[in-house]
Every structure is written in C-alpha cells, then in structure tokens.
Coordinates of C-alpha atoms and ligand atoms in Angstrom, one line a residue:
Chain A
M234 CA 72.4 53.8 2.2
K235 CA 70.8 56.4 0.0
T236 CA 73.7 56.9 -2.3
S237 CA 71.5 57.1 -5.3
L238 CA 69.0 59.7 -6.4
Y239 CA 66.8 57.0 -7.7
A240 CA 64.4 54.7 -5.9
I241 CA 64.8 52.1 -8.6
E242 CA 67.6 52.0 -11.1
I243 CA 67.6 49.2 -13.8
Q244 CA 70.6 48.9 -16.0
N245 CA 70.8 46.7 -19.1
L246 CA 68.7 44.1 -17.5
T247 CA 68.4 40.8 -19.5
H248 CA 66.7 37.7 -18.2
T249 CA 66.6 34.2 -19.7
Y250 CA 64.4 31.5 -18.3
F251 CA 66.0 28.1 -18.4
T252 CA 63.9 24.9 -18.5
K253 CA 65.1 21.4 -19.1
K254 CA 63.9 21.5 -22.7
A255 CA 64.7 25.1 -23.8
E256 CA 65.8 28.6 -22.9
M257 CA 63.7 31.6 -23.4
T258 CA 64.9 35.2 -23.2
A259 CA 62.0 37.1 -21.8
I260 CA 63.6 40.6 -21.7
R261 CA 66.7 42.1 -23.2
S262 CA 68.7 45.2 -22.3
V263 CA 66.0 46.9 -20.3
S264 CA 67.1 50.1 -18.6
F265 CA 65.1 52.7 -16.8
S266 CA 65.1 54.7 -13.5
V267 CA 62.4 55.7 -11.2
N268 CA 62.5 58.7 -8.9
P269 CA 61.3 58.4 -5.3
G270 CA 57.6 59.0 -5.2
E271 CA 57.1 58.5 -8.9
F272 CA 54.3 56.3 -10.3
I273 CA 55.4 54.3 -13.3
V274 CA 53.0 52.4 -15.5
I275 CA 54.2 49.6 -17.8
V276 CA 52.0 48.6 -20.7
G277 CA 52.6 46.1 -23.5
P278 CA 51.3 43.0 -25.2
S279 CA 50.9 39.7 -23.3
G280 CA 54.2 37.8 -22.9
C281 CA 56.5 40.8 -23.4
G282 CA 58.1 40.3 -20.0
K283 CA 56.2 42.8 -17.8
S284 CA 55.7 40.4 -14.9
T285 CA 59.3 39.2 -15.3
I286 CA 60.6 42.7 -14.7
L287 CA 58.5 43.0 -11.5
S288 CA 59.6 39.6 -10.2
L289 CA 63.2 40.5 -10.8
I290 CA 62.9 43.9 -9.0
A291 CA 61.2 41.9 -6.1
G292 CA 64.3 39.8 -5.9
L293 CA 62.4 36.5 -6.4
F294 CA 65.0 35.0 -8.6
P295 CA 68.4 36.0 -9.9
F296 CA 68.6 37.8 -13.3
T297 CA 70.9 36.8 -16.1
E298 CA 72.6 40.0 -16.8
G299 CA 72.5 43.7 -15.8
E300 CA 71.9 45.3 -12.5
I301 CA 68.9 46.4 -10.3
L302 CA 69.5 49.0 -7.6
L303 CA 66.9 50.0 -5.0
F304 CA 67.9 53.3 -3.4
G305 CA 71.4 52.5 -4.6
A306 CA 71.6 49.0 -3.1
P307 CA 71.8 46.0 -5.5
V308 CA 68.9 43.6 -5.3
R309 CA 69.9 40.1 -4.4
Q310 CA 66.9 38.7 -2.6
P311 CA 63.4 39.8 -1.5
S312 CA 63.3 42.7 0.8
S313 CA 60.7 44.1 3.1
Q314 CA 61.2 47.5 1.4
V315 CA 59.3 46.1 -1.6
G316 CA 55.7 45.1 -1.8
Y317 CA 54.7 42.9 -4.7
M318 CA 51.2 42.2 -5.7
L319 CA 51.2 39.3 -8.1
Q320 CA 49.0 38.8 -11.1
K321 CA 47.7 35.7 -9.5
D322 CA 46.4 36.7 -6.1
G323 CA 47.7 33.7 -4.2
L324 CA 45.3 34.2 -1.3
L325 CA 45.7 31.3 1.2
E326 CA 42.5 29.3 0.9
W327 CA 42.6 28.1 4.5
R328 CA 42.9 31.5 6.0
T329 CA 40.2 34.0 6.4
V330 CA 40.5 37.5 4.8
D331 CA 41.6 38.8 8.2
A332 CA 44.3 36.2 8.5
N333 CA 45.3 36.6 4.9
I334 CA 46.0 40.3 5.2
R335 CA 48.2 39.6 8.2
L336 CA 50.5 37.1 6.3
G337 CA 53.1 39.7 5.4
L338 CA 53.1 41.1 8.9
E339 CA 53.6 37.7 10.4
I340 CA 56.4 36.8 8.0
Q341 CA 58.2 40.1 8.8
H342 CA 57.5 39.6 12.6
I343 CA 55.7 42.9 12.8
A344 CA 52.2 41.6 13.4
N345 CA 51.5 43.9 16.4
A346 CA 48.2 45.5 17.3
E347 CA 49.0 48.8 15.5
N348 CA 49.9 47.1 12.2
I349 CA 46.9 44.8 12.3
A350 CA 44.7 47.7 13.0
Y351 CA 46.2 49.5 10.0
A352 CA 45.6 46.5 7.8
R353 CA 42.0 46.4 8.8
K354 CA 41.6 50.1 8.2
L355 CA 42.9 49.5 4.6
L356 CA 40.4 46.6 4.2
N357 CA 37.7 49.0 5.3
R358 CA 38.8 51.6 2.7
V359 CA 38.6 49.0 -0.1
G360 CA 35.1 48.3 1.1
L361 CA 35.6 44.8 2.4
S362 CA 35.4 45.2 6.2
D363 CA 32.2 43.0 6.3
S364 CA 34.2 40.2 4.6
L365 CA 36.8 40.0 7.4
N366 CA 35.9 36.5 8.5
K367 CA 35.2 35.1 5.0
Y368 CA 37.4 32.6 3.2
P369 CA 38.8 33.5 -0.3
T370 CA 36.6 30.9 -2.0
Q371 CA 33.6 32.9 -0.8
L372 CA 34.9 36.1 -2.6
S373 CA 34.5 37.3 -6.2
G374 CA 37.6 37.8 -8.4
G375 CA 37.5 41.6 -7.8
M376 CA 37.1 41.1 -4.0
R377 CA 40.1 38.8 -4.0
Q378 CA 42.2 41.4 -5.8
R379 CA 41.3 44.0 -3.2
V380 CA 42.3 41.7 -0.4
A381 CA 45.6 41.0 -2.1
L382 CA 46.1 44.7 -2.5
V383 CA 45.5 45.2 1.2
R384 CA 47.9 42.4 2.0
T385 CA 50.6 44.0 0.0
L386 CA 50.0 47.5 1.4
A387 CA 49.8 46.3 5.0
T388 CA 53.5 46.0 5.5
R389 CA 53.9 49.6 4.3
P390 CA 56.6 49.0 1.7
D391 CA 58.4 52.0 0.2
I392 CA 58.3 50.5 -3.3
L393 CA 55.1 49.0 -4.6
L394 CA 55.1 46.6 -7.6
L395 CA 51.5 45.9 -8.8
D396 CA 50.9 43.4 -11.5
E397 CA 47.5 44.1 -13.1
P398 CA 45.9 44.8 -9.7
F399 CA 42.5 45.9 -11.0
S400 CA 42.0 43.6 -13.9
A401 CA 39.1 41.7 -12.4
L402 CA 37.3 44.8 -11.1
D403 CA 34.2 46.5 -12.4
I404 CA 34.6 50.1 -13.6
Q405 CA 33.3 51.7 -10.4
H406 CA 35.6 49.8 -8.1
K407 CA 38.4 50.3 -10.5
L408 CA 38.1 54.0 -10.5
Y409 CA 37.6 54.1 -6.7
L410 CA 40.6 52.0 -6.1
E411 CA 42.8 54.0 -8.5
E412 CA 41.9 57.1 -6.5
L413 CA 42.6 55.3 -3.2
L414 CA 46.0 54.0 -4.5
V415 CA 47.1 57.4 -5.8
Q416 CA 46.1 59.0 -2.4
L417 CA 47.9 56.3 -0.4
L418 CA 51.0 56.7 -2.5
A419 CA 51.0 60.5 -2.3
D420 CA 50.5 60.4 1.5
G421 CA 53.4 58.0 2.1
Q422 CA 55.8 59.3 -0.6
K423 CA 55.8 55.8 -2.0
T424 CA 57.3 54.7 -5.3
A425 CA 55.3 52.4 -7.5
I426 CA 55.4 50.4 -10.7
L427 CA 52.1 49.2 -12.0
V428 CA 51.5 46.9 -15.0
T429 CA 48.2 47.1 -16.8
H430 CA 46.5 46.4 -20.1
D431 CA 44.2 49.3 -19.6
L432 CA 45.6 52.3 -21.4
E433 CA 43.1 54.7 -19.8
E434 CA 44.2 53.5 -16.4
A435 CA 47.8 54.0 -17.4
I436 CA 47.3 57.7 -18.3
A437 CA 44.9 58.4 -15.4
I438 CA 47.2 57.2 -12.7
G439 CA 50.8 57.2 -14.1
D440 CA 53.4 59.9 -14.0
R441 CA 55.3 58.1 -16.7
I442 CA 54.3 55.3 -19.0
L443 CA 56.7 52.7 -20.4
V444 CA 55.5 50.9 -23.5
M445 CA 57.1 47.5 -23.9
G446 CA 57.1 45.2 -26.9
G447 CA 58.9 42.6 -28.9
K448 CA 60.3 39.2 -28.2
P449 CA 62.4 39.3 -26.1
G450 CA 60.7 42.3 -24.5
Q451 CA 62.3 45.7 -24.7
I452 CA 61.1 49.2 -23.8
R453 CA 59.8 50.7 -27.0
R454 CA 58.9 54.2 -25.9
E455 CA 58.4 56.3 -22.9
F456 CA 55.5 58.8 -22.4
I457 CA 55.6 61.5 -19.8
V458 CA 52.1 62.3 -18.6
P459 CA 51.7 66.1 -18.7
S460 CA 51.6 67.8 -15.3
E461 CA 48.0 69.1 -15.8
L462 CA 46.8 65.5 -16.0
R463 CA 49.1 64.3 -13.1
Q464 CA 47.6 66.9 -10.8
L465 CA 44.1 65.6 -11.3
S466 CA 42.6 62.6 -9.7
P467 CA 42.2 59.5 -11.9
I468 CA 38.5 60.2 -12.5
K469 CA 38.9 63.8 -13.3
A470 CA 42.0 63.2 -15.5
R471 CA 39.8 61.0 -17.8
G472 CA 37.7 64.1 -18.5
H473 CA 40.5 66.5 -19.2
P474 CA 41.0 67.7 -22.8
A475 CA 44.7 66.5 -22.8
F476 CA 43.6 63.0 -22.0
R477 CA 42.3 61.9 -25.4
P478 CA 45.3 63.0 -27.5
L479 CA 47.7 61.1 -25.2
F480 CA 45.4 58.1 -25.3
E481 CA 45.5 58.1 -29.2
Q482 CA 49.3 58.3 -29.2
L483 CA 49.6 55.5 -26.7
W484 CA 47.1 53.4 -28.5
N485 CA 49.1 53.7 -31.8
E486 CA 52.3 52.8 -30.1
V487 CA 50.9 49.7 -28.4
E488 CA 49.0 48.6 -31.5
T489 CA 52.0 48.5 -34.0
P490 CA 53.4 45.0 -33.9
Chain B
M129 CA 13.4 17.1 13.6
K130 CA 11.0 19.5 12.1
S131 CA 11.7 22.2 14.7
Y132 CA 15.4 21.6 14.1
L133 CA 14.9 22.3 10.4
K134 CA 12.8 25.3 11.2
R135 CA 15.5 26.8 13.3
K136 CA 18.2 26.3 10.6
A137 CA 16.0 27.5 7.8
V138 CA 16.3 31.1 6.7
S139 CA 13.0 31.1 4.7
S140 CA 10.2 28.8 4.0
A141 CA 11.7 27.9 0.6
H142 CA 14.9 27.2 2.3
E143 CA 13.0 25.0 4.9
R144 CA 11.5 23.0 2.0
Y145 CA 14.9 22.6 0.6
L146 CA 16.3 21.3 3.9
Q147 CA 13.3 19.0 4.3
K148 CA 14.0 17.5 0.9
L149 CA 17.6 16.9 1.7
W150 CA 16.7 15.4 5.0
F151 CA 14.1 13.2 3.3
T152 CA 16.7 11.9 0.8
Q153 CA 19.1 11.1 3.6
L154 CA 16.4 9.2 5.4
Q155 CA 15.7 7.2 2.3
V156 CA 19.4 6.3 1.9
W157 CA 19.6 5.2 5.5
S158 CA 16.6 3.1 5.5
T159 CA 17.6 1.4 2.2
Q160 CA 21.0 0.7 3.7
L161 CA 19.5 -0.8 6.8
A162 CA 17.1 -2.9 4.7
I163 CA 19.9 -4.4 2.7
L164 CA 21.7 -5.4 5.8
V165 CA 18.6 -7.0 7.4
I166 CA 17.7 -8.8 4.2
F167 CA 21.2 -10.1 3.8
L168 CA 21.3 -11.4 7.4
W169 CA 17.8 -12.9 7.0
I170 CA 18.7 -14.8 3.8
W171 CA 21.9 -16.0 5.4
E172 CA 20.0 -17.3 8.5
V173 CA 17.3 -19.0 6.4
A174 CA 19.8 -20.5 4.0
A175 CA 21.8 -22.0 6.8
N176 CA 18.8 -23.4 8.7
R177 CA 17.4 -25.0 5.6
Q178 CA 20.8 -26.4 4.7
W179 CA 21.0 -24.5 1.4
I180 CA 24.5 -23.6 2.5
D181 CA 26.5 -25.7 4.8
P182 CA 26.1 -24.1 8.3
F183 CA 29.3 -25.7 9.4
L184 CA 31.3 -23.8 6.8
F185 CA 29.3 -20.5 6.6
S186 CA 27.8 -20.4 10.1
S187 CA 24.7 -18.3 10.5
P188 CA 23.8 -14.9 12.1
S189 CA 22.2 -16.6 15.1
R190 CA 25.2 -18.8 15.8
I191 CA 27.6 -15.9 15.4
W192 CA 25.5 -13.8 17.7
S193 CA 25.2 -16.4 20.5
L194 CA 28.9 -17.2 20.3
A195 CA 29.7 -13.4 20.5
V196 CA 27.4 -13.1 23.5
Q197 CA 28.9 -16.1 25.2
M198 CA 32.5 -14.8 24.6
T199 CA 31.6 -11.4 25.8
L200 CA 30.3 -12.8 29.0
T201 CA 33.5 -14.6 29.7
G202 CA 35.4 -11.4 28.9
E203 CA 37.4 -13.3 26.2
L204 CA 36.1 -11.3 23.3
L205 CA 36.9 -7.9 24.9
H206 CA 40.4 -9.1 25.7
H207 CA 41.2 -10.0 22.1
T208 CA 39.4 -7.1 20.6
W209 CA 41.1 -4.6 22.9
L210 CA 44.5 -5.9 22.1
T211 CA 44.0 -5.8 18.4
L212 CA 42.4 -2.3 18.6
W213 CA 45.3 -1.1 20.6
E214 CA 47.9 -2.5 18.2
T215 CA 46.0 -0.9 15.3
I216 CA 45.7 2.5 16.8
V217 CA 49.3 2.6 18.0
G218 CA 50.6 1.3 14.7
F219 CA 48.4 3.6 12.7
L220 CA 49.5 6.7 14.7
I221 CA 53.2 5.9 14.7
G222 CA 53.1 4.9 11.0
T223 CA 51.3 8.1 10.0
L224 CA 53.2 10.5 12.2
A225 CA 56.6 8.9 11.2
G226 CA 55.6 9.1 7.6
I227 CA 54.8 12.8 7.8
A228 CA 58.0 13.4 9.8
V229 CA 60.1 11.7 7.2
A230 CA 58.3 13.7 4.5
I231 CA 59.2 16.9 6.3
L232 CA 62.7 15.8 6.7
I233 CA 63.2 15.1 3.0
W234 CA 61.4 18.3 2.0
A235 CA 63.9 20.2 4.1
S236 CA 66.7 18.8 1.9
P237 CA 65.9 18.6 -1.8
F238 CA 69.2 16.8 -2.3
L239 CA 68.3 14.1 0.3
S240 CA 64.9 13.8 -1.3
R241 CA 66.5 13.0 -4.7
V242 CA 69.0 10.6 -3.2
L243 CA 66.3 8.7 -1.3
E244 CA 63.7 8.6 -4.0
P245 CA 64.7 5.2 -5.6
Y246 CA 64.9 3.6 -2.1
L247 CA 61.5 4.9 -1.2
V248 CA 60.0 3.6 -4.5
M249 CA 61.6 0.2 -3.9
L250 CA 60.4 -0.1 -0.3
N251 CA 57.0 1.0 -1.3
S252 CA 56.5 -1.6 -4.1
M253 CA 57.8 -4.3 -1.8
P254 CA 55.1 -6.4 -0.1
K255 CA 55.6 -5.5 3.5
V256 CA 54.1 -8.7 4.9
A257 CA 57.1 -10.5 3.4
L258 CA 59.1 -8.7 6.1
G259 CA 57.2 -10.7 8.8
P260 CA 59.9 -13.3 9.4
L261 CA 62.5 -10.5 9.8
F262 CA 60.4 -8.8 12.4
I263 CA 59.9 -12.0 14.3
V264 CA 63.6 -12.8 14.5
T265 CA 64.5 -9.3 15.6
M266 CA 61.5 -8.5 17.9
G267 CA 60.2 -11.9 19.0
A268 CA 56.8 -13.3 18.3
G269 CA 54.6 -10.7 20.0
F270 CA 53.4 -7.2 20.3
G271 CA 56.5 -5.6 18.8
S272 CA 56.3 -7.6 15.6
V273 CA 52.6 -7.0 15.1
L274 CA 53.2 -3.3 15.6
A275 CA 56.2 -3.3 13.3
M276 CA 54.0 -4.9 10.6
A277 CA 51.4 -2.2 10.9
I278 CA 54.0 0.6 10.9
S279 CA 55.9 -0.8 7.9
I280 CA 52.7 -1.0 5.9
T281 CA 51.7 2.6 6.5
V282 CA 54.9 4.6 6.8
I283 CA 56.4 4.5 3.3
I284 CA 53.2 5.3 1.5
T285 CA 52.5 8.1 3.8
T286 CA 56.0 9.6 3.2
I287 CA 55.6 9.3 -0.5
V288 CA 52.1 10.8 -0.7
I289 CA 52.7 13.7 1.8
H290 CA 56.1 14.6 0.3
H291 CA 54.5 14.7 -3.2
R292 CA 51.8 16.9 -1.8
F293 CA 54.4 19.3 -0.2
Q294 CA 56.0 19.6 -3.6
S295 CA 52.8 20.3 -5.5
V296 CA 51.6 23.2 -3.3
D297 CA 50.4 26.1 -5.5
Q298 CA 53.5 28.1 -6.7
S299 CA 51.7 31.4 -6.3
Y300 CA 51.4 30.8 -2.6
L301 CA 55.2 30.3 -2.4
I302 CA 55.9 33.4 -4.4
V303 CA 53.7 35.5 -2.2
A304 CA 55.5 34.3 0.9
R305 CA 58.9 34.8 -0.7
S306 CA 58.0 38.3 -1.8
F307 CA 57.5 39.1 1.8
G308 CA 61.0 37.8 2.5
A309 CA 59.9 34.5 4.1
T310 CA 62.6 32.0 5.2
R311 CA 62.4 28.4 4.1
S312 CA 61.1 27.4 7.6
Q313 CA 58.4 30.1 7.5
I314 CA 57.4 29.0 4.0
F315 CA 57.0 25.5 5.5
R316 CA 55.1 26.5 8.6
K317 CA 52.8 29.1 7.1
I318 CA 52.2 27.7 3.6
I319 CA 53.2 24.2 2.8
F320 CA 52.1 22.5 6.0
P321 CA 48.7 24.1 6.3
A322 CA 48.1 23.6 2.6
S323 CA 48.7 19.9 3.0
I324 CA 46.5 19.3 6.0
P325 CA 43.5 17.9 3.9
D326 CA 45.9 15.4 2.3
M327 CA 47.2 14.4 5.7
I328 CA 43.7 13.6 6.8
A329 CA 43.2 11.7 3.5
A330 CA 46.3 9.7 4.4
L331 CA 44.9 9.0 7.8
K332 CA 41.9 7.4 6.1
V333 CA 43.9 5.2 3.9
N334 CA 46.2 4.3 6.8
V335 CA 43.4 3.1 9.0
G336 CA 42.7 0.4 6.5
L337 CA 46.3 -0.4 6.0
A338 CA 47.1 -0.6 9.7
W339 CA 44.3 -3.2 10.1
V340 CA 45.9 -5.3 7.3
G341 CA 49.2 -5.1 9.1
V342 CA 47.9 -6.0 12.5
I343 CA 45.7 -8.9 11.3
V344 CA 48.5 -10.4 9.2
G345 CA 50.9 -9.8 12.1
E346 CA 48.7 -11.7 14.4
F347 CA 48.3 -14.5 11.9
L348 CA 52.0 -14.9 11.9
V349 CA 53.0 -14.4 15.5
S350 CA 50.6 -13.8 18.1
K351 CA 48.8 -15.7 20.8
A352 CA 46.0 -13.2 21.2
G353 CA 44.0 -10.7 19.2
L354 CA 41.3 -11.0 16.5
G355 CA 43.8 -12.1 13.9
Y356 CA 44.8 -14.9 16.2
L357 CA 41.1 -15.9 16.8
I358 CA 40.6 -16.0 13.0
I359 CA 43.6 -18.2 12.4
Y360 CA 42.9 -20.4 15.4
G361 CA 39.2 -20.8 14.4
F362 CA 40.3 -21.8 11.0
Q363 CA 42.8 -24.3 12.3
V364 CA 40.3 -26.1 14.5
F365 CA 37.5 -25.6 11.9
H366 CA 35.5 -23.5 14.3
L367 CA 34.2 -21.2 11.5
T368 CA 31.7 -19.4 13.7
L369 CA 34.6 -18.0 15.7
V370 CA 36.2 -16.8 12.4
M371 CA 32.9 -15.1 11.5
V372 CA 32.6 -13.4 14.9
S373 CA 36.1 -12.0 14.6
L374 CA 35.5 -10.9 11.0
W375 CA 32.4 -9.0 12.0
I376 CA 34.1 -7.3 14.8
V377 CA 37.0 -6.2 12.6
A378 CA 34.5 -4.9 10.0
I379 CA 32.5 -3.0 12.5
I380 CA 35.5 -1.4 14.4
S381 CA 37.4 -0.5 11.2
A382 CA 34.2 1.1 9.8
V383 CA 33.8 3.1 13.1
M384 CA 37.4 4.3 13.0
Y385 CA 37.0 5.3 9.4
Q386 CA 33.8 7.2 10.2
F387 CA 35.6 8.9 13.1
I388 CA 38.3 10.2 10.8
D389 CA 35.7 11.2 8.3
W390 CA 34.0 13.2 11.0
L391 CA 37.3 14.8 11.9
E392 CA 37.7 15.8 8.3
H393 CA 34.3 17.3 8.1
R394 CA 34.8 19.1 11.4
W395 CA 38.0 20.6 10.0
I396 CA 36.5 21.6 6.6
H397 CA 33.4 23.0 8.4
H398 CA 35.6 25.0 10.7
R399 CA 37.6 26.3 7.7
Y400 CA 35.0 27.1 5.1
S401 CA 31.8 28.2 6.8
Ligands
LIG291 N1 58.8 30.6 -15.1 C1 59.0 30.7 -16.4 N2 59.7 29.7 -17.1 C2 59.8 29.9 -18.5 N3 59.4 30.8 -19.2 C3 58.7 31.8 -18.6 C4 58.4 31.8 -17.2 N4 57.7 32.9 -16.8 C5 57.5 33.6 -18.0 N5 58.1 32.9 -19.0 C6 58.1 33.4 -20.4 O1 58.6 34.7 -20.4 C7 57.9 35.6 -21.3 C8 57.5 36.8 -20.5 O2 56.5 36.4 -19.5 P1 55.8 37.5 -18.5 O3 55.0 36.7 -17.6 O4 56.9 38.3 -18.0 O5 54.9 38.3 -19.6 P2 53.9 39.5 -19.3 O6 54.3 40.6 -20.1 O7 53.7 39.6 -17.8 O8 52.6 38.9 -19.9 P3 51.0 39.1 -19.5 O9 50.6 40.4 -19.9 O10 50.3 38.0 -20.2 O11 51.0 38.9 -18.0 C9 56.7 34.8 -21.8 O12 57.0 34.4 -23.1 C10 56.7 33.5 -20.9 O13 56.3 32.4 -21.7
LIG292 MG1 52.1 39.3 -16.5

C-alpha cells in the first residue's frame, strides 16, 4: 500500500458546507504533505477552517474538491489508522473514565486485555489513574481533555489529528503533556497534525508550522522549525535563543489580517 | 437514625448538614400527612353533619367499611388484580413496542420521513374514540381493554423516543464515527445508552396513560375491574363503591409511579456516584 513517500498528502483541497439556507466555503485550494513521523502544527484565526481540514483527513464527511491520500491511499471514510481528538471532547456521560477510554477499542473489536492495560497505562501517564471510576461530569475541563487524549491514543493510530488538545489545561499540565506527546510520537514513529491557538506551543512541539488565514481559509505561510529547537524537549525549546525570533515572526504572520 | 447519619457523615460539619437535610425531609413528610388527615377529617365531619350530601359524596368511614367488607368477600382483590394486570401488561407492551418502532424508524431515515405525518395524525387523534373499533374486532373483554391501553401509550412513546434518538449530542456521534463505528455500533454504544434517561421518563408518563386506557376500556366493555366498578356504582347510584374504586386507582397508580421513580434514581445513582 505504501506507494507514497508521504504519510498525508493533501492536494488542492476545497470544502464547502451546504445548509438549507446557504453554502459556506470553509477552505479553498489547500495543499500540503506530511512526512511519516513528522509533527505538523496548524495555527490561524478562529473560523479559518482548521477543524474542517482535520475532519476531512479523518474521513468524517466527503470533501467538495481535491484529494487526500494517507500513505498513498485515498480517504473515503474513517479508518482505524487515524486517531482524531476533537475540539469538543465528546466523553460519554454515562460511562466511567475507564469505560470511555475503551470506546475506540470496543468499536474496532480490539478490546483485549493487552490493549486495555495499555490504555490504563496511558491514563496513568497523564496523571489520572485515580479517576478511573469517575464519570466525566466529575472531571474538570483539563481532566476531560486528558481522558479524550488517552481515548484517542489507546487504539494506537499511525496518524494523530489533535484539535486544540490542551486548550483547557493549566501551564504545568500543558508542558507536561506536550513532553509526553512528543515522546509517544517519537517512540511510535507516529505522524501528527495538531491545531492550536498557542504560538509558543506550536514552536515548542512542531517540526513545521502552517499558518492559515482568510475566508475561505488558505495556507498563508509555512515555517520550518530549526533543527536545534526540534531536538529539544518542549520545555527546553522555550528557553533556547532561537525560540523568541521565530515566535516574533510567527506572531507577525498571524496578526496581519 | 442518628447513628445512620453518623456513619454516612465524613465530618461533624457534614453530619450537621445531613441532619438538616433529614430534618427538612421530616417536616415535608409530616406536613403531607397532616394535609391528608385534615382532609379526611373534614370530609367525615361534613358528611356526618350533612354539610355535604353523604349519599353523593360518601364519607371516609363508609368508604373504609365498604372496602373492608369487599376485601373479606375477595371481590375487591379480584377486580383490583384484573385492572392492575391489564395496566401492567398494556403499559409494558405499549412502551416496549413504542421504543421498538422508534428504533425501526431510526434505522431508516427515509422510512422515518415517510411515516412522520401518519405518526402525527395518529398521535393527535383521541385514542378512546377507537374503542368501538377494538370492541368489534376483539370482543368486549380483556383484548379490547389492553388494546386501549396500548394504543394510548405506543404512539407518543415512538414520537418522544425517536426525537430523542435524533437529538443525541453530535460530538458523541463524531467521536464514534472517527473510530470507524458502523451504524449499528453507533446505535448500540451511543444512541441507545444516551436515551435511557428519556426512556425512563417515558415509562413515567406511560404509567398514567395506561391507567387512562384501562379505565376507559373497562367503562366501555368489561364486566370486571375497577373501571367496571366505577361505572356500575355510578349506574346504580352506589357512590361509595365509586369512591372505593377511585381511591384504589389513586393509590396503586401512585405506587407504580413511585416504583419507576425509584428505578430511575437507582439508575442515576448507579451511574453518577
Ligand atoms: N457543520 C458546518 N456547517 C456549516 N458551516 C460550518 C460547519 N462547520 C464549520 N462551518 C464553518 O466553516 C468555517 C470553518 O470552521 P472550522 O470549524 O473549520 O474553523 P476553525 O479554524 O477550526 O475555528 P476555531 O479556531 O474557532 O476552532 C467557519 O466559518 C464555520 O462557520
Ligand atoms: Mg476548530
């Protein structure tokens, strides 16, 4: 199947939402490619179509024009190869944390002892093992996001799509989870696209940053994070002398309307 | 009770809080009991002193002695049991069939759109008007009474539950689909469990509706049951008999309602604590 060099290849992607009253073109002619193992971060103002791109890669609904290839194969429907963590956590209120993190395993018929143990291990690593038997309503926003992250990682997808996964977290947890995520991805040679509004986060964890903007949304610019920053952990990268200049550049690019 | 509160309390402040809750609950219960006692007492006095016509409105003591007498002959139990049985069976079949139809039309969005106007029409139609039809097709007996209870509960259950299925939080569905869930998995893992609280709410409504169906059904057709006693008592102007039946209907339907309420709390308790 691996006829392509790229893990994700997006060609001329355009998507228009149709409702009874109107149509709304969310993104127009978006093209980019992601190498296997690469960590891409997408930033851009609210409503520029970031979540739309992730949903289309996840195969949730058909796109209007263009093509999306995952390891060379066109996307037509959701696949177990892709793990998608949504902006809204969507934790099932009637399931405990433990049962929530098993949802993907159950749906993909892989809820065996080994995979369940792996999911619980991940839960432990995000610091929530004592919440195993709690219900989502008993958790804070940041705790819910961590559970949703574990649920997404539990099925061990090759490609991760993360839509503002850390937006509700305090800075300590955010830094800690950034580290964890980068480690997990490096261990498993996983490819990831992460959407965020936090420009520091983008530089600290990304290999490449795509800045989107406009209506309909397009890719405005691409920043390659220098290798000296990429080698550092997210916390250390924030302290590196090359960090600030890149941040300024990114800031100016995102600011201009 | 104090020791029970002590065991549950995690601190002395918590214990005081629990005590306060318990005290409020006691106040509510005793006020409720007082209202009932005063009502019965006024009724009794008013009937004895002829402020109201005891022949028309009976009185608690007359109702009580008739109930005792009928219990001793076994008559009361016979009628009550029949009505209760009809109600429970009608209620269960109506609710389960309503949920089953809701699932069926959820499975086919096309069918659901086709059937919608028919459901709306059937729902707004007064089901008791179907009585004569049931009698000519099923005879004047158990079948017709049951049909009345079912017809009154099934359509509204279908409409409410189907609506609930359709309004399940979109983000749940997207999560399931992103994992590659099939439509049947989405139903079993998301839509059905998400709708359980509404199904319990439908049960509550249906208890009341099933009673209406059964009593009206017995008015129309039957030779036994509490509805029959009510209509018979009315025809022979034996209003104490009517009152006995009414009280029994009121008590049993309240008990059934409380039972479902208890089930609901059990379920919620099981889920959220
Ligand atoms: N289901 C939908 N139906 C119609 N329009 C939609 C739908 N989803 C998104 N849109 C529109 O498409 C545009 C892009 O939305 P999208 O959610 O992709 O933005 P975003 O970049 O993720 O924004 P945010 O940063 O606020 O999450 C918005 O203008 C939005 O109104
Ligand atoms: Mg978004």
